[in-house]
mmCIF file with all atom_site columns, C-alpha atoms in Angstrom:
data_model
loop_
_atom_site.group_PDB
_atom_site.id
_atom_site.type_symbol
_atom_site.label_atom_id
_atom_site.label_alt_id
_atom_site.label_comp_id
_atom_site.label_asym_id
_atom_site.label_entity_id
_atom_site.label_seq_id
_atom_site.pdbx_PDB_ins_code
_atom_site.Cartn_x
_atom_site.Cartn_y
_atom_site.Cartn_z
_atom_site.occupancy
_atom_site.B_iso_or_equiv
_atom_site.pdbx_formal_charge
_atom_site.auth_seq_id
_atom_site.auth_comp_id
_atom_site.auth_asym_id
_atom_site.auth_atom_id
_atom_site.pdbx_PDB_model_num
ATOM 1   C CA . UNK S 1 1   ? -0.035  0.156   -0.163  1.00 86.00 ? 162 UNK S CA 1
ATOM 2   C CA . UNK S 1 2   ? 1.401   3.408   -0.975  1.00 96.00 ? 163 UNK S CA 1
ATOM 3   C CA . UNK S 1 3   ? 0.304   6.636   -0.274  1.00 98.00 ? 164 UNK S CA 1
ATOM 4   C CA . UNK S 1 4   ? 0.132   8.938   -2.277  1.00 98.00 ? 165 UNK S CA 1
ATOM 5   C CA . UNK S 1 5   ? -0.216  12.806  -2.589  1.00 98.00 ? 166 UNK S CA 1
ATOM 6   C CA . UNK S 1 6   ? -2.186  15.414  -5.654  1.00 98.00 ? 167 UNK S CA 1
ATOM 7   C CA . UNK S 1 7   ? 0.138   18.779  -5.097  1.00 98.00 ? 168 UNK S CA 1
ATOM 8   C CA . UNK S 1 8   ? -1.485  21.780  -7.152  1.00 98.00 ? 169 UNK S CA 1
ATOM 9   C CA . UNK S 1 9   ? -0.289  25.262  -8.021  1.00 98.00 ? 170 UNK S CA 1
ATOM 10  C CA . UNK S 1 10  ? -1.166  28.154  -8.973  1.00 98.00 ? 171 UNK S CA 1
ATOM 11  C CA . UNK S 1 11  ? -1.480  32.126  -8.705  1.00 98.00 ? 172 UNK S CA 1
ATOM 12  C CA . UNK S 1 12  ? -4.711  33.389  -7.567  1.00 98.00 ? 173 UNK S CA 1
ATOM 13  C CA . UNK S 1 13  ? -6.118  37.111  -8.180  1.00 97.00 ? 174 UNK S CA 1
ATOM 14  C CA . UNK S 1 14  ? -8.041  38.704  -5.101  1.00 97.00 ? 175 UNK S CA 1
ATOM 15  C CA . UNK S 1 15  ? -9.261  34.566  -4.218  1.00 98.00 ? 176 UNK S CA 1
ATOM 16  C CA . UNK S 1 16  ? -9.237  33.896  -0.580  1.00 97.00 ? 177 UNK S CA 1
ATOM 17  C CA . UNK S 1 17  ? -9.951  29.334  -1.197  1.00 98.00 ? 178 UNK S CA 1
ATOM 18  C CA . UNK S 1 18  ? -10.233 27.268  -3.468  1.00 98.00 ? 179 UNK S CA 1
ATOM 19  C CA . UNK S 1 19  ? -12.175 23.754  -2.606  1.00 98.00 ? 180 UNK S CA 1
ATOM 20  C CA . UNK S 1 20  ? -14.003 21.037  -3.932  1.00 98.00 ? 181 UNK S CA 1
ATOM 21  C CA . UNK S 1 21  ? -17.822 20.991  -4.458  1.00 96.00 ? 182 UNK S CA 1
ATOM 22  C CA . UNK S 1 22  ? -17.968 18.565  -1.618  1.00 94.00 ? 183 UNK S CA 1
ATOM 23  C CA . UNK S 1 23  ? -17.706 14.339  -0.867  1.00 96.00 ? 184 UNK S CA 1
ATOM 24  C CA . UNK S 1 24  ? -19.445 14.075  -4.423  1.00 96.00 ? 185 UNK S CA 1
ATOM 25  C CA . UNK S 1 25  ? -16.410 15.614  -6.398  1.00 98.00 ? 186 UNK S CA 1
ATOM 26  C CA . UNK S 1 26  ? -15.092 13.391  -9.037  1.00 98.00 ? 187 UNK S CA 1
ATOM 27  C CA . UNK S 1 27  ? -11.161 13.413  -9.071  1.00 98.00 ? 188 UNK S CA 1
ATOM 28  C CA . UNK S 1 28  ? -10.411 12.844  -12.881 1.00 98.00 ? 189 UNK S CA 1
ATOM 29  C CA . UNK S 1 29  ? -6.945  10.419  -13.625 1.00 98.00 ? 190 UNK S CA 1
ATOM 30  C CA . UNK S 1 30  ? -5.250  8.404   -15.724 1.00 98.00 ? 191 UNK S CA 1
ATOM 31  C CA . UNK S 1 31  ? -3.735  5.383   -13.658 1.00 98.00 ? 192 UNK S CA 1
ATOM 32  C CA . UNK S 1 32  ? -0.964  3.423   -14.004 1.00 98.00 ? 193 UNK S CA 1
ATOM 33  C CA . UNK S 1 33  ? -0.701  -1.401  -12.262 1.00 98.00 ? 194 UNK S CA 1
ATOM 34  C CA . UNK S 1 34  ? 2.185   -1.124  -10.776 1.00 97.00 ? 195 UNK S CA 1
ATOM 35  C CA . UNK S 1 35  ? 2.324   -4.814  -11.512 1.00 97.00 ? 196 UNK S CA 1
ATOM 36  C CA . UNK S 1 36  ? 2.437   -4.539  -15.526 1.00 98.00 ? 197 UNK S CA 1
ATOM 37  C CA . UNK S 1 37  ? 2.940   -1.186  -15.784 1.00 97.00 ? 198 UNK S CA 1
ATOM 38  C CA . UNK S 1 38  ? -0.309  -0.884  -18.095 1.00 97.00 ? 199 UNK S CA 1
ATOM 39  C CA . UNK S 1 39  ? -1.369  2.539   -17.827 1.00 97.00 ? 200 UNK S CA 1
ATOM 40  C CA . UNK S 1 40  ? -5.511  3.361   -18.451 1.00 93.00 ? 201 UNK S CA 1
ATOM 41  C CA . UNK S 1 41  ? -5.920  4.991   -21.774 1.00 93.00 ? 202 UNK S CA 1
ATOM 42  C CA . UNK S 1 42  ? -9.150  6.866   -20.854 1.00 95.00 ? 203 UNK S CA 1
ATOM 43  C CA . UNK S 1 43  ? -9.846  9.424   -17.986 1.00 97.00 ? 204 UNK S CA 1
ATOM 44  C CA . UNK S 1 44  ? -11.566 7.399   -14.202 1.00 96.00 ? 205 UNK S CA 1
ATOM 45  C CA . UNK S 1 45  ? -12.822 9.290   -11.465 1.00 97.00 ? 206 UNK S CA 1
ATOM 46  C CA . UNK S 1 46  ? -12.721 8.473   -7.814  1.00 98.00 ? 207 UNK S CA 1
ATOM 47  C CA . UNK S 1 47  ? -15.052 9.992   -5.625  1.00 97.00 ? 208 UNK S CA 1
ATOM 48  C CA . UNK S 1 48  ? -15.606 10.122  -1.769  1.00 97.00 ? 209 UNK S CA 1
ATOM 49  C CA . UNK S 1 49  ? -19.254 9.538   -1.553  1.00 96.00 ? 210 UNK S CA 1
ATOM 50  C CA . UNK S 1 50  ? -18.554 6.216   -3.515  1.00 96.00 ? 211 UNK S CA 1
ATOM 51  C CA . UNK S 1 51  ? -17.321 3.137   -2.238  1.00 95.00 ? 212 UNK S CA 1
ATOM 52  C CA . UNK S 1 52  ? -16.890 -0.192  -3.999  1.00 94.00 ? 213 UNK S CA 1
ATOM 53  C CA . UNK S 1 53  ? -16.432 -3.961  -2.179  1.00 92.00 ? 214 UNK S CA 1
ATOM 54  C CA . UNK S 1 54  ? -12.773 -5.307  -2.487  1.00 89.00 ? 215 UNK S CA 1
ATOM 55  C CA . UNK S 1 55  ? -11.617 -8.765  -3.286  1.00 84.00 ? 216 UNK S CA 1
ATOM 56  C CA . UNK S 1 56  ? -12.422 -11.239 -0.211  1.00 79.00 ? 217 UNK S CA 1
ATOM 57  C CA . UNK S 1 57  ? -14.819 -8.910  1.984   1.00 77.00 ? 218 UNK S CA 1
ATOM 58  C CA . UNK S 1 58  ? -10.957 -7.072  2.801   1.00 79.00 ? 219 UNK S CA 1
ATOM 59  C CA . UNK S 1 59  ? -13.181 -3.450  3.039   1.00 90.00 ? 220 UNK S CA 1
ATOM 60  C CA . UNK S 1 60  ? -13.643 -1.099  0.817   1.00 94.00 ? 221 UNK S CA 1
ATOM 61  C CA . UNK S 1 61  ? -12.237 1.516   -1.596  1.00 96.00 ? 222 UNK S CA 1
ATOM 62  C CA . UNK S 1 62  ? -13.331 4.017   -3.934  1.00 96.00 ? 223 UNK S CA 1
ATOM 63  C CA . UNK S 1 63  ? -12.297 2.599   -6.645  1.00 97.00 ? 224 UNK S CA 1
ATOM 64  C CA . UNK S 1 64  ? -11.503 -1.052  -7.104  1.00 95.00 ? 225 UNK S CA 1
ATOM 65  C CA . UNK S 1 65  ? -10.227 -2.139  -10.964 1.00 94.00 ? 226 UNK S CA 1
ATOM 66  C CA . UNK S 1 66  ? -8.876  -5.265  -12.946 1.00 94.00 ? 227 UNK S CA 1
ATOM 67  C CA . UNK S 1 67  ? -5.891  -4.231  -14.972 1.00 95.00 ? 228 UNK S CA 1
ATOM 68  C CA . UNK S 1 68  ? -6.484  -5.020  -18.636 1.00 93.00 ? 229 UNK S CA 1
ATOM 69  C CA . UNK S 1 69  ? -2.814  -6.825  -18.989 1.00 96.00 ? 230 UNK S CA 1
ATOM 70  C CA . UNK S 1 70  ? -2.519  -8.686  -16.335 1.00 97.00 ? 231 UNK S CA 1
ATOM 71  C CA . UNK S 1 71  ? -5.927  -8.977  -14.953 1.00 96.00 ? 232 UNK S CA 1
ATOM 72  C CA . UNK S 1 72  ? -4.647  -8.272  -10.707 1.00 95.00 ? 233 UNK S CA 1
ATOM 73  C CA . UNK S 1 73  ? -6.929  -6.749  -8.889  1.00 94.00 ? 234 UNK S CA 1
ATOM 74  C CA . UNK S 1 74  ? -6.190  -3.257  -8.265  1.00 96.00 ? 235 UNK S CA 1
ATOM 75  C CA . UNK S 1 75  ? -7.874  0.044   -5.293  1.00 96.00 ? 236 UNK S CA 1
ATOM 76  C CA . UNK S 1 76  ? -7.475  3.014   -5.141  1.00 97.00 ? 237 UNK S CA 1
ATOM 77  C CA . UNK S 1 77  ? -8.626  5.504   -1.871  1.00 97.00 ? 238 UNK S CA 1
ATOM 78  C CA . UNK S 1 78  ? -9.427  8.637   -1.357  1.00 98.00 ? 239 UNK S CA 1
ATOM 79  C CA . UNK S 1 79  ? -8.515  9.754   2.532   1.00 97.00 ? 240 UNK S CA 1
ATOM 80  C CA . UNK S 1 80  ? -10.547 12.035  3.445   1.00 97.00 ? 241 UNK S CA 1
ATOM 81  C CA . UNK S 1 81  ? -8.874  13.347  5.909   1.00 97.00 ? 242 UNK S CA 1
ATOM 82  C CA . UNK S 1 82  ? -5.991  14.783  3.100   1.00 97.00 ? 243 UNK S CA 1
ATOM 83  C CA . UNK S 1 83  ? -8.506  16.587  1.709   1.00 98.00 ? 244 UNK S CA 1
ATOM 84  C CA . UNK S 1 84  ? -7.462  19.969  1.852   1.00 98.00 ? 245 UNK S CA 1
ATOM 85  C CA . UNK S 1 85  ? -9.063  23.853  0.102   1.00 98.00 ? 246 UNK S CA 1
ATOM 86  C CA . UNK S 1 86  ? -5.760  25.782  -1.722  1.00 98.00 ? 247 UNK S CA 1
ATOM 87  C CA . UNK S 1 87  ? -5.888  29.197  0.389   1.00 98.00 ? 248 UNK S CA 1
ATOM 88  C CA . UNK S 1 88  ? -4.371  32.607  -0.349  1.00 97.00 ? 249 UNK S CA 1
ATOM 89  C CA . UNK S 1 89  ? -1.278  31.851  1.548   1.00 97.00 ? 250 UNK S CA 1
ATOM 90  C CA . UNK S 1 90  ? -0.396  29.125  -0.449  1.00 97.00 ? 251 UNK S CA 1
ATOM 91  C CA . UNK S 1 91  ? -0.850  31.195  -3.843  1.00 94.00 ? 252 UNK S CA 1
ATOM 92  C CA . UNK S 1 92  ? 2.311   29.716  -6.376  1.00 96.00 ? 253 UNK S CA 1
ATOM 93  C CA . UNK S 1 93  ? 2.867   26.740  -4.405  1.00 98.00 ? 254 UNK S CA 1
ATOM 94  C CA . UNK S 1 94  ? 2.264   23.290  -4.481  1.00 98.00 ? 255 UNK S CA 1
ATOM 95  C CA . UNK S 1 95  ? 0.234   22.233  -1.694  1.00 98.00 ? 256 UNK S CA 1
ATOM 96  C CA . UNK S 1 96  ? -1.319  18.225  -1.219  1.00 98.00 ? 257 UNK S CA 1
ATOM 97  C CA . UNK S 1 97  ? -4.909  18.717  -1.895  1.00 98.00 ? 258 UNK S CA 1
ATOM 98  C CA . UNK S 1 98  ? -5.433  15.485  -2.020  1.00 98.00 ? 259 UNK S CA 1
ATOM 99  C CA . UNK S 1 99  ? -4.194  12.115  -0.916  1.00 98.00 ? 260 UNK S CA 1
ATOM 100 C CA . UNK S 1 100 ? -4.501  8.358   -1.843  1.00 98.00 ? 261 UNK S CA 1
ATOM 101 C CA . UNK S 1 101 ? -4.234  5.039   -1.050  1.00 97.00 ? 262 UNK S CA 1
ATOM 102 C CA . UNK S 1 102 ? -3.431  2.900   -3.425  1.00 97.00 ? 263 UNK S CA 1
ATOM 103 C CA . UNK S 1 103 ? -3.268  -1.336  -3.728  1.00 96.00 ? 264 UNK S CA 1
ATOM 104 C CA . UNK S 1 104 ? -1.630  -2.414  -7.341  1.00 97.00 ? 265 UNK S CA 1
ATOM 105 C CA . UNK S 1 105 ? -1.903  0.797   -8.790  1.00 97.00 ? 266 UNK S CA 1
ATOM 106 C CA . UNK S 1 106 ? -0.597  4.493   -9.008  1.00 97.00 ? 267 UNK S CA 1
ATOM 107 C CA . UNK S 1 107 ? -2.087  7.500   -10.767 1.00 98.00 ? 268 UNK S CA 1
ATOM 108 C CA . UNK S 1 108 ? 0.130   9.405   -13.050 1.00 98.00 ? 269 UNK S CA 1
ATOM 109 C CA . UNK S 1 109 ? -1.974  12.343  -14.766 1.00 98.00 ? 270 UNK S CA 1
ATOM 110 C CA . UNK S 1 110 ? -5.175  14.605  -13.184 1.00 98.00 ? 271 UNK S CA 1
ATOM 111 C CA . UNK S 1 111 ? -7.516  16.615  -15.615 1.00 98.00 ? 272 UNK S CA 1
ATOM 112 C CA . UNK S 1 112 ? -9.207  19.098  -13.342 1.00 97.00 ? 273 UNK S CA 1
ATOM 113 C CA . UNK S 1 113 ? -12.494 19.570  -14.642 1.00 97.00 ? 274 UNK S CA 1
ATOM 114 C CA . UNK S 1 114 ? -15.579 21.021  -12.878 1.00 97.00 ? 275 UNK S CA 1
ATOM 115 C CA . UNK S 1 115 ? -16.481 20.932  -9.236  1.00 98.00 ? 276 UNK S CA 1
ATOM 116 C CA . UNK S 1 116 ? -14.399 23.760  -7.629  1.00 98.00 ? 277 UNK S CA 1
ATOM 117 C CA . UNK S 1 117 ? -16.073 26.438  -5.317  1.00 98.00 ? 278 UNK S CA 1
ATOM 118 C CA . UNK S 1 118 ? -13.888 29.704  -4.870  1.00 98.00 ? 279 UNK S CA 1
ATOM 119 C CA . UNK S 1 119 ? -14.358 32.373  -2.576  1.00 98.00 ? 280 UNK S CA 1
ATOM 120 C CA . UNK S 1 120 ? -13.080 36.080  -2.555  1.00 96.00 ? 281 UNK S CA 1
ATOM 121 C CA . UNK S 1 121 ? -13.379 39.133  -0.638  1.00 85.00 ? 282 UNK S CA 1
ATOM 122 C CA . UNK S 1 122 ? -16.798 39.734  0.932   1.00 86.00 ? 283 UNK S CA 1
ATOM 123 C CA . UNK S 1 123 ? -17.376 36.456  1.230   1.00 91.00 ? 284 UNK S CA 1
ATOM 124 C CA . UNK S 1 124 ? -19.110 36.357  -2.312  1.00 96.00 ? 285 UNK S CA 1
ATOM 125 C CA . UNK S 1 125 ? -18.737 32.692  -3.783  1.00 97.00 ? 286 UNK S CA 1
ATOM 126 C CA . UNK S 1 126 ? -18.998 30.622  -7.279  1.00 98.00 ? 287 UNK S CA 1
ATOM 127 C CA . UNK S 1 127 ? -19.751 27.554  -7.361  1.00 97.00 ? 288 UNK S CA 1
ATOM 128 C CA . UNK S 1 128 ? -19.143 24.564  -9.747  1.00 97.00 ? 289 UNK S CA 1
ATOM 129 C CA . UNK S 1 129 ? -16.755 26.320  -11.412 1.00 98.00 ? 290 UNK S CA 1
ATOM 130 C CA . UNK S 1 130 ? -14.824 24.935  -14.498 1.00 98.00 ? 291 UNK S CA 1
ATOM 131 C CA . UNK S 1 131 ? -11.482 24.634  -14.626 1.00 98.00 ? 292 UNK S CA 1
ATOM 132 C CA . UNK S 1 132 ? -10.886 22.920  -17.176 1.00 97.00 ? 293 UNK S CA 1
ATOM 133 C CA . UNK S 1 133 ? -8.879  25.605  -19.154 1.00 97.00 ? 294 UNK S CA 1
ATOM 134 C CA . UNK S 1 134 ? -6.051  25.545  -16.542 1.00 96.00 ? 295 UNK S CA 1
ATOM 135 C CA . UNK S 1 135 ? -7.585  29.213  -15.436 1.00 97.00 ? 296 UNK S CA 1
ATOM 136 C CA . UNK S 1 136 ? -10.022 31.035  -14.653 1.00 98.00 ? 297 UNK S CA 1
ATOM 137 C CA . UNK S 1 137 ? -11.362 34.802  -15.043 1.00 98.00 ? 298 UNK S CA 1
ATOM 138 C CA . UNK S 1 138 ? -14.519 36.083  -13.318 1.00 98.00 ? 299 UNK S CA 1
ATOM 139 C CA . UNK S 1 139 ? -15.742 39.441  -11.822 1.00 97.00 ? 300 UNK S CA 1
ATOM 140 C CA . UNK S 1 140 ? -16.835 39.817  -8.449  1.00 96.00 ? 301 UNK S CA 1
ATOM 141 C CA . UNK S 1 141 ? -19.386 42.270  -8.373  1.00 94.00 ? 302 UNK S CA 1
ATOM 142 C CA . UNK S 1 142 ? -20.019 43.032  -5.012  1.00 94.00 ? 303 UNK S CA 1
ATOM 143 C CA . UNK S 1 143 ? -15.549 44.126  -3.637  1.00 94.00 ? 304 UNK S CA 1
ATOM 144 C CA . UNK S 1 144 ? -15.657 45.497  -7.665  1.00 96.00 ? 305 UNK S CA 1
ATOM 145 C CA . UNK S 1 145 ? -12.531 43.266  -8.284  1.00 96.00 ? 306 UNK S CA 1
ATOM 146 C CA . UNK S 1 146 ? -11.781 41.038  -11.720 1.00 97.00 ? 307 UNK S CA 1
ATOM 147 C CA . UNK S 1 147 ? -10.657 37.868  -9.764  1.00 98.00 ? 308 UNK S CA 1
ATOM 148 C CA . UNK S 1 148 ? -8.529  34.725  -11.560 1.00 98.00 ? 309 UNK S CA 1
ATOM 149 C CA . UNK S 1 149 ? -7.293  31.547  -11.055 1.00 97.00 ? 310 UNK S CA 1
ATOM 150 C CA . UNK S 1 150 ? -4.277  30.764  -13.825 1.00 98.00 ? 311 UNK S CA 1
ATOM 151 C CA . UNK S 1 151 ? -1.050  29.093  -14.463 1.00 97.00 ? 312 UNK S CA 1
ATOM 152 C CA . UNK S 1 152 ? -2.467  26.049  -12.422 1.00 98.00 ? 313 UNK S CA 1
ATOM 153 C CA . UNK S 1 153 ? -0.181  22.982  -12.210 1.00 97.00 ? 314 UNK S CA 1
ATOM 154 C CA . UNK S 1 154 ? -0.655  19.885  -10.827 1.00 98.00 ? 315 UNK S CA 1
ATOM 155 C CA . UNK S 1 155 ? 2.294   16.409  -9.642  1.00 98.00 ? 316 UNK S CA 1
ATOM 156 C CA . UNK S 1 156 ? 1.690   13.199  -7.663  1.00 98.00 ? 317 UNK S CA 1
ATOM 157 C CA . UNK S 1 157 ? 4.560   12.574  -4.787  1.00 98.00 ? 318 UNK S CA 1
ATOM 158 C CA . UNK S 1 158 ? 4.633   9.704   -2.429  1.00 97.00 ? 319 UNK S CA 1
ATOM 159 C CA . UNK S 1 159 ? 3.687   10.483  0.899   1.00 97.00 ? 320 UNK S CA 1
ATOM 160 C CA . UNK S 1 160 ? 5.245   9.482   4.202   1.00 90.00 ? 321 UNK S CA 1
ATOM 161 C CA . UNK S 1 161 ? 2.636   7.792   6.153   1.00 71.00 ? 322 UNK S CA 1
#
């Protein structure tokens, strides 16, 4: 079992917090089987609100899948206590937004997509924001300021315990 964190970095303009929309947020990733090295062609998602039983009744995971090449059953689970918001103080540095417990599979790419909630000054909130273009621009009419999230980057890191 390996714990892998998804770290994100971005430039924020007049944005206080970026966070997921809740337990039903979908983390879209491409996954690699650690047994044979096969990487999925399609984007697959894991979601905290969805649980699947693992083989042999040894618990559950956010996603259980069988490798197309080697037929090994692999699973990945979201560690709820490791889900974090990206704050204004975090701007322009990598921060771990979520961690996954991986058995037989590891994420190799992330597609940021939609489902993000963005909070700004004067308690203005933008909900279900789509970040698939790796940038977002809008206008906060309550504080009379432009708001943006740009130069979004990500990376996966192996975590120590």
